[in-house]
Short mmCIF file of C-alpha atoms in Angstrom, two decimals:
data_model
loop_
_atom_site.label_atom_id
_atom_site.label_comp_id
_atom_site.label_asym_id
_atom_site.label_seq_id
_atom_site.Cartn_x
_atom_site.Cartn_y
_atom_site.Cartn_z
CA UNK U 1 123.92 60.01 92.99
CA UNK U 2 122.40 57.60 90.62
CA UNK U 3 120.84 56.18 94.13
CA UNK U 4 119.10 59.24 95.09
CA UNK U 5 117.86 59.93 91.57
CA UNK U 6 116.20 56.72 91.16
CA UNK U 7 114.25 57.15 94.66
CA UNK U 8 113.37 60.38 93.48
CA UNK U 9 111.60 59.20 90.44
CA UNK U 10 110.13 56.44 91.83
CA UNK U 11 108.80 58.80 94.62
CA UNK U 12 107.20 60.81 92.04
CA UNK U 13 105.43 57.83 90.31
CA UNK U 14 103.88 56.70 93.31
CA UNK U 15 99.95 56.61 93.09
CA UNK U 16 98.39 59.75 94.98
CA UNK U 17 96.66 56.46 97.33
CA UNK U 18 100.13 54.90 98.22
CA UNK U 19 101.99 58.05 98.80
CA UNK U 20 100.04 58.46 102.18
CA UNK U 21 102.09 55.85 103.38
CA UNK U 22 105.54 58.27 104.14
CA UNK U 23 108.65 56.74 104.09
CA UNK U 24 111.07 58.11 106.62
CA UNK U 25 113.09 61.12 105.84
CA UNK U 26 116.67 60.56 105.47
CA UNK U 27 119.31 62.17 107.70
CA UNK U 28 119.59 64.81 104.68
CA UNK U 29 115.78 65.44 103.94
CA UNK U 30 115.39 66.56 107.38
CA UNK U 31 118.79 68.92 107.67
CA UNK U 32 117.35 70.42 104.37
CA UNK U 33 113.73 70.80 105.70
CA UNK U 34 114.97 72.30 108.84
CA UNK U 35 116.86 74.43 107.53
CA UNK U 36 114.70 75.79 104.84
CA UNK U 37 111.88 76.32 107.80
CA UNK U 38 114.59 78.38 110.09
CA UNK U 39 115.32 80.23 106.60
CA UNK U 40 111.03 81.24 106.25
CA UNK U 41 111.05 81.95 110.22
CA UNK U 42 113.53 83.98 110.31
CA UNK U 43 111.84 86.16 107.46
CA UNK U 44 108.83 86.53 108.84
CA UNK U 45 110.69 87.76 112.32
CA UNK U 46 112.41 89.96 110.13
CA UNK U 47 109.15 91.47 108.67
CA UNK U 48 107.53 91.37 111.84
CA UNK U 49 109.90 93.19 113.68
CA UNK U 50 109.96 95.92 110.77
CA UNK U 51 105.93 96.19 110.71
CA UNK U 52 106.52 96.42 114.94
CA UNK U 53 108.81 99.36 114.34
CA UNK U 54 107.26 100.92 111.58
CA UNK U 55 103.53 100.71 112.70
CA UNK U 56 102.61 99.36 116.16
CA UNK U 57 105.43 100.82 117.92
CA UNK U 58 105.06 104.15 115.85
CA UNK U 59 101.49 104.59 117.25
CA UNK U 60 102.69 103.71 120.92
CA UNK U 61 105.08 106.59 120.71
CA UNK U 62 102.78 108.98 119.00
CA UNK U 63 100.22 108.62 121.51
CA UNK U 64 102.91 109.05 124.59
CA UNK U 65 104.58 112.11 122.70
CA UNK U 66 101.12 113.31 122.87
CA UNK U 67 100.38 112.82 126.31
CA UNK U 68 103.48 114.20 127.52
CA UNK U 69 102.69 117.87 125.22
CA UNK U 70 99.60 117.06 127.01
CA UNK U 71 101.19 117.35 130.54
CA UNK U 72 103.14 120.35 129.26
CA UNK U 73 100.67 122.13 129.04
CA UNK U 74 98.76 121.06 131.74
CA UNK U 75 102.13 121.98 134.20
CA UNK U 76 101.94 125.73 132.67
CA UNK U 77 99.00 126.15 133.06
CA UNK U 78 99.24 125.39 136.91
CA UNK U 79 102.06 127.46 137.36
CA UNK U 80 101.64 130.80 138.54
CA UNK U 81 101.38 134.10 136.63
CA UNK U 82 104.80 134.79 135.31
CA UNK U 83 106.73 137.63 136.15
CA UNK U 84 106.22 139.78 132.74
CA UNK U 85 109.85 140.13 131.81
CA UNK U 86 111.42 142.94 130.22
CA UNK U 87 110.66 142.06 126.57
CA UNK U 88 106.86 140.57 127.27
CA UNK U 89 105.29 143.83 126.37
CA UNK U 90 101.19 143.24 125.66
CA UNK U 91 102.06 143.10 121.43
CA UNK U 92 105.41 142.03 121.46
CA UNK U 93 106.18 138.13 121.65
CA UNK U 94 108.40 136.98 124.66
CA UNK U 95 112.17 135.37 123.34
CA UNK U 96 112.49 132.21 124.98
CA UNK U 97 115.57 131.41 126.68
CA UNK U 98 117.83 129.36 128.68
CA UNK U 99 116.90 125.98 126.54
CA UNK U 100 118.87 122.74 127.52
CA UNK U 101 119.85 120.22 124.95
CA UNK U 102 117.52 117.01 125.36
CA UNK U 103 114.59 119.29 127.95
CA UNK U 104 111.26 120.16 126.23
CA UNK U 105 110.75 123.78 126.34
CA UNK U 106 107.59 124.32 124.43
CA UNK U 107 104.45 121.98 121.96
CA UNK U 108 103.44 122.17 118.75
CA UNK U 109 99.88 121.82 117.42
CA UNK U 110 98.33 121.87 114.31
CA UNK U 111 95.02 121.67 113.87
CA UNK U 112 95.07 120.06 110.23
CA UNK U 113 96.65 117.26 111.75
CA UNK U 114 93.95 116.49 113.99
CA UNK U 115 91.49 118.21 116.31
CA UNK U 116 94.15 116.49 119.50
CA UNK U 117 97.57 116.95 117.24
CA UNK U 118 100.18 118.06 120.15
CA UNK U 119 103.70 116.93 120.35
CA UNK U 120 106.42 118.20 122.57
CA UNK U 121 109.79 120.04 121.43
CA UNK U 122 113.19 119.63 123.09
CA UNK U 123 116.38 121.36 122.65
CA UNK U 124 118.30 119.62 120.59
CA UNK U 125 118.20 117.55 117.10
CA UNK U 126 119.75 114.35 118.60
CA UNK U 127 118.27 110.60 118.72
CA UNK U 128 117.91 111.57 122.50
CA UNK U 129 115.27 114.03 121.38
CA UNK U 130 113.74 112.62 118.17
CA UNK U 131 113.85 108.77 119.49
CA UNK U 132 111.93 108.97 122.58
CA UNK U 133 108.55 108.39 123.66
CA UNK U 134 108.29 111.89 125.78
CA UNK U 135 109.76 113.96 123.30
CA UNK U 136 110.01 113.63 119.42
CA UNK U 137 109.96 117.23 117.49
CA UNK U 138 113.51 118.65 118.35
CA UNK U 139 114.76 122.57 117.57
CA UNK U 140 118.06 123.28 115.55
CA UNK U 141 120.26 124.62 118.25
CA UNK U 142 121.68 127.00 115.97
CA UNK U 143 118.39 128.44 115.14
CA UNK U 144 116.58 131.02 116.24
CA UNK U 145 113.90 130.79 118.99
CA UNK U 146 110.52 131.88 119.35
CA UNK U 147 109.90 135.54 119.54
CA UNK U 148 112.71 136.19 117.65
CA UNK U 149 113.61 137.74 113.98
CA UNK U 150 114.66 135.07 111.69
CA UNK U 151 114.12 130.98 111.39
CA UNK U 152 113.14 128.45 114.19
CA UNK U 153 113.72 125.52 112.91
CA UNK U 154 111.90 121.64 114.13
CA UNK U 155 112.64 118.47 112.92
CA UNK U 156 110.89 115.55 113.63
CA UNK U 157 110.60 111.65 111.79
CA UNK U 158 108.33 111.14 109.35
CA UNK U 159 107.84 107.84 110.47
CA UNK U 160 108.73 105.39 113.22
CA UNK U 161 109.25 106.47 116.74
CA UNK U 162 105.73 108.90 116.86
CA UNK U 163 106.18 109.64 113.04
CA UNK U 164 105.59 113.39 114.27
CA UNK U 165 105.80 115.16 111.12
CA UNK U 166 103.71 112.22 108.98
CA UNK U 167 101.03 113.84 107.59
CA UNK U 168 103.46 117.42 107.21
CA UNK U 169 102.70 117.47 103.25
CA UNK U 170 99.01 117.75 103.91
CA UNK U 171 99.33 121.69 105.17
CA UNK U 172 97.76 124.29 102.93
CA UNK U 173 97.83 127.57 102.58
CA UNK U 174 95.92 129.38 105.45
CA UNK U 175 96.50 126.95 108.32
CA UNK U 176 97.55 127.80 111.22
CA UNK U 177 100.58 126.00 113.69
CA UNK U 178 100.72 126.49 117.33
CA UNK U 179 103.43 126.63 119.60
CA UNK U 180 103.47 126.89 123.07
CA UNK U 181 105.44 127.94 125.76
CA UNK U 182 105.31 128.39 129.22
CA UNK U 183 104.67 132.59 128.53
CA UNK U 184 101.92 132.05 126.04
CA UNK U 185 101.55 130.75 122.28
CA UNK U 186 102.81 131.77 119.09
CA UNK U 187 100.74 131.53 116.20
CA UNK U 188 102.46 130.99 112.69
CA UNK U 189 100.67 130.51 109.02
CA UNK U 190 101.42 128.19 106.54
CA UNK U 191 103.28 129.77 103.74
CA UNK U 192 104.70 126.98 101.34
CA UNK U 193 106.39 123.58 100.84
CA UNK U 194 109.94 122.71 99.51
CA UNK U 195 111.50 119.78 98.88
CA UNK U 196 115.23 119.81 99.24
CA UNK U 197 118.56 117.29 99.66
CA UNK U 198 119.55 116.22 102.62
CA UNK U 199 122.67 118.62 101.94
CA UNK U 200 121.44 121.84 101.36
CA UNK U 201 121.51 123.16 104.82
CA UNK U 202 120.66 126.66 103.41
CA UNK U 203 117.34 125.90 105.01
CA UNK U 204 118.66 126.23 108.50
CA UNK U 205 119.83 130.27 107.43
CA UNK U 206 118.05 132.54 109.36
CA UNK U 207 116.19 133.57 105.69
CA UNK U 208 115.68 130.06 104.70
CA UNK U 209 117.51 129.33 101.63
CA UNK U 210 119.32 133.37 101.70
CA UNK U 211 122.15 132.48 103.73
CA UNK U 212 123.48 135.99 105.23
CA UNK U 213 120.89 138.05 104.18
CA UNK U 214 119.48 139.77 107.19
CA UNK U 215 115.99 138.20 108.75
CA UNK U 216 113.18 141.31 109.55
CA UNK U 217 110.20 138.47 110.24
CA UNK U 218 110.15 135.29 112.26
CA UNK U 219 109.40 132.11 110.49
CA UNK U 220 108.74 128.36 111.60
CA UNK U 221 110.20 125.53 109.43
CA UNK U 222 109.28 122.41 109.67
CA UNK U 223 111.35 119.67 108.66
CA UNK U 224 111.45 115.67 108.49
CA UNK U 225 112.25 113.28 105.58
CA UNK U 226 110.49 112.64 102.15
CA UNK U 227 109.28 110.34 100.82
CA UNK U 228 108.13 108.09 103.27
CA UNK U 229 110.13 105.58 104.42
CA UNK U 230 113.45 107.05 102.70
CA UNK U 231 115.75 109.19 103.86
CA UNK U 232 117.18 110.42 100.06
CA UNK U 233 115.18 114.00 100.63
CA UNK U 234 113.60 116.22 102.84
CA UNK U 235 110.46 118.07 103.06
CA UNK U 236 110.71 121.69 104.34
CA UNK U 237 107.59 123.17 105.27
CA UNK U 238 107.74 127.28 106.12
CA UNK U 239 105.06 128.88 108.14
CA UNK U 240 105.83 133.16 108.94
CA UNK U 241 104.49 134.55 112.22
CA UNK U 242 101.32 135.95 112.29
CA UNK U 243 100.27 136.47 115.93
CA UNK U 244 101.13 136.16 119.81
CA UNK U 245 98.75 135.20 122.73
CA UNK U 246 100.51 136.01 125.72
CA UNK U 247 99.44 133.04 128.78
CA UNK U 248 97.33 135.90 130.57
CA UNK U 249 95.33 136.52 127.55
CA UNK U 250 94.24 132.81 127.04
CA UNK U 251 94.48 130.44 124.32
CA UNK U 252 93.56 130.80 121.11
CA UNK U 253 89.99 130.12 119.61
CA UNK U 254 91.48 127.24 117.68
CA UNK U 255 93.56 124.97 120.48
CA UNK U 256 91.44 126.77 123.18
CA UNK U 257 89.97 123.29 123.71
CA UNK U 258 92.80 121.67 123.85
CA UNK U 259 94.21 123.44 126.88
CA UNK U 260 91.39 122.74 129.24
CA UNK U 261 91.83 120.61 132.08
CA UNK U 262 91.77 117.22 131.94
CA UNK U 263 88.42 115.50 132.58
CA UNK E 1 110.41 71.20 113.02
CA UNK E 2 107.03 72.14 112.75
CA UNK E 3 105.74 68.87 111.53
CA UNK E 4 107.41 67.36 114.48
CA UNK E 5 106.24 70.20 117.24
CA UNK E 6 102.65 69.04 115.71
CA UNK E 7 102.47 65.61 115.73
CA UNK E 8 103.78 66.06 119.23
CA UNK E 9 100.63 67.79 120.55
CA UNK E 10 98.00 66.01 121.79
CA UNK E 11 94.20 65.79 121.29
CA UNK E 12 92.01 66.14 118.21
CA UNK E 13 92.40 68.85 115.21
CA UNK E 14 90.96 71.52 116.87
CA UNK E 15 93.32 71.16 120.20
CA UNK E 16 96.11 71.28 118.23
CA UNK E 17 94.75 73.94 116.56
CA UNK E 18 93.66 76.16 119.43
CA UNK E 19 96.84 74.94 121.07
CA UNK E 20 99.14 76.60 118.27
CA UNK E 21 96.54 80.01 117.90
CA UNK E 22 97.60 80.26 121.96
CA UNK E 23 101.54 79.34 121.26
CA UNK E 24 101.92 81.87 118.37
CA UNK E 25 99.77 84.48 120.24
CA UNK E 26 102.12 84.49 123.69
CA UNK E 27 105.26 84.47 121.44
CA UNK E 28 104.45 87.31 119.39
CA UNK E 29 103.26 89.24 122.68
CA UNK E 30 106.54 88.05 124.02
CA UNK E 31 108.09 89.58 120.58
CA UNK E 32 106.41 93.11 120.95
CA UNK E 33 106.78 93.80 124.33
CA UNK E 34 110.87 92.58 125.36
CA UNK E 35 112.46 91.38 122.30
CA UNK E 36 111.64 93.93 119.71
CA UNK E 37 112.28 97.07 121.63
CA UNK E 38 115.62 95.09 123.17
CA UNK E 39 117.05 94.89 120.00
CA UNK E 40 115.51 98.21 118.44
CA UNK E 41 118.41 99.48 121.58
CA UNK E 42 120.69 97.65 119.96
CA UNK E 43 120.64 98.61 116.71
CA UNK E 44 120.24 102.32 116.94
CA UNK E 45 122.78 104.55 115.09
CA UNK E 46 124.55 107.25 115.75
CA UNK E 47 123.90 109.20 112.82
CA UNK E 48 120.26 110.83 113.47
CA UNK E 49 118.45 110.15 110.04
CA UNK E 50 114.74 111.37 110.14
#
């Protein structure tokens, strides 16, 4: 003890000219050095990995969610005229059905988001639909569907894996979402923001938040977590029905140019 | 560790230098592309949290 002290002083009395002269690290010194640099590497793999996840690998799924809305659309619009079916009379929306947990059955775009926003949505709430670069906005099960009375209901991350619903808060009154489907698109208008717990799964109810009262208009929420980066609350973002554009008819003026064909 | 990985290298200051810039730059591509999403597999949970 009294050993190691005494180096250490004289160490530190050493003129700045002599110390370039190192003496050899003892068997300690180096354990302790080692260790300490394994200690800082590991940190910044740690950080890295968490910027990877958070940022870089966020944009990488974003932009392949994208394309695959992309190809969506481009497949539908291939496809032949559908047969009309019984309930696609010229006014009244067709009710989607026959949707299988984990397959995409329609996109989403919003034009405050960006002139190119378009994300696909799957059946299902599941990491097999949120956490996946051909996928990420999934639909409540339990919810209703497009084209009928009462609550359809997305959720989607905030951020990581596409980070979907990122920019949700920005919505104002006015704007218009998008959804399409392989009949046509559904256009719904931003009505207002709420910020709930986790628990209050009143927001699911077919009025959001009036559990058993009776729905008699259609209405799109949007959900993913708030604030960023935390998963304490969500952020519920309600949008009613306002009009349908049956495939025949065309797209709307809005998205119109993002269903051409690709260049 | 790194000291030693240094003095190991050979050439003037700015080999070793350019020869660490290359190192780091192929193990973080390594990083990025294999081991990050590897253990992002790994350590996905059940519970779906948004």
């Amino acid at each position: 003890m009294a050993r190691a002290y005494n180096r250490r002083m004289s160490a530190a009395v050493e003129h700045p000219a002599k110390s370039r002269v190192r003496r050899p690290r003892t068997i300690a010194e180096t354990v302790r050095l080692v260790i300490g640099e394994i200690l800082i590497t590991s940190a910044v793999l740690i950080a890295l990995f968490v910027g990877w996840k958070v940022w870089f690998n966020d944009v990488v799924f974003g932009a392949s969610q994208s394309r695959a809305a992309e190809e969506l659309s481009e497949e539908w619009r291939q496809q032949p005229e559908p047969e009309p079916a019984a309930s696609t009379a010229p006014n009244k929306p067709a009710v989607l059905a026959g949707l299988v947990d984990g397959k995409a059955f329609g996109t989403i775009m919003i034009p405050r988001l960006g002139d190119d926003y378009r994300r696909p949505i799957a059946e299902g709430t599941g990491n097999n639909v949120l956490n996946t670069p051909v996928l990420g906005v999934g639909h409540y099960s339990k919810t209703q569907v497009p084209g009928q009375d009462g609550n359809i209901v997305l959720a989607s991350h905030r951020t990581a894996y596409g980070g979907a619903f990122h920019n949700i808060h920005e919505l104002r009154v006015g704007d218009h979402v998008y959804l399409e489907t392989r009949d046509g698109w559904y256009q719904y208008t931003y009505r207002n923001t709420e910020y709930v717990l986790a628990s209050q799964v009143e927001v699911l109810s077919p009025v959001p938040m009036q559990p058993g009262v009776e729905p008699t208009d259609s209405v799109l929420t949007l959900t993913t977590c708030n604030p960023f980066l935390s998963t304490a609350e969500r952020i519920i973002v309600y949008n009613v029905f306002t009009e349908w554009f049956p495939r025949s008819m065309g797209a709307p003026k809005e998205i119109a140019h993002l269903m051409k064909k690709k260049a | 560790m790194y000291g030693f990985l240094w003095s190991k290298l050979p050439g003037p200051i700015w080999a070793r230098v350019l020869v660490s810039v290359v190192v780091v730059a192929i193990v973080l591509a390594i990083l990025v592309v294999w081991v990050f999403p590897a253990i992002d597999e790994l350590i996905v949970n059940e519970e779906v949290t948004i």
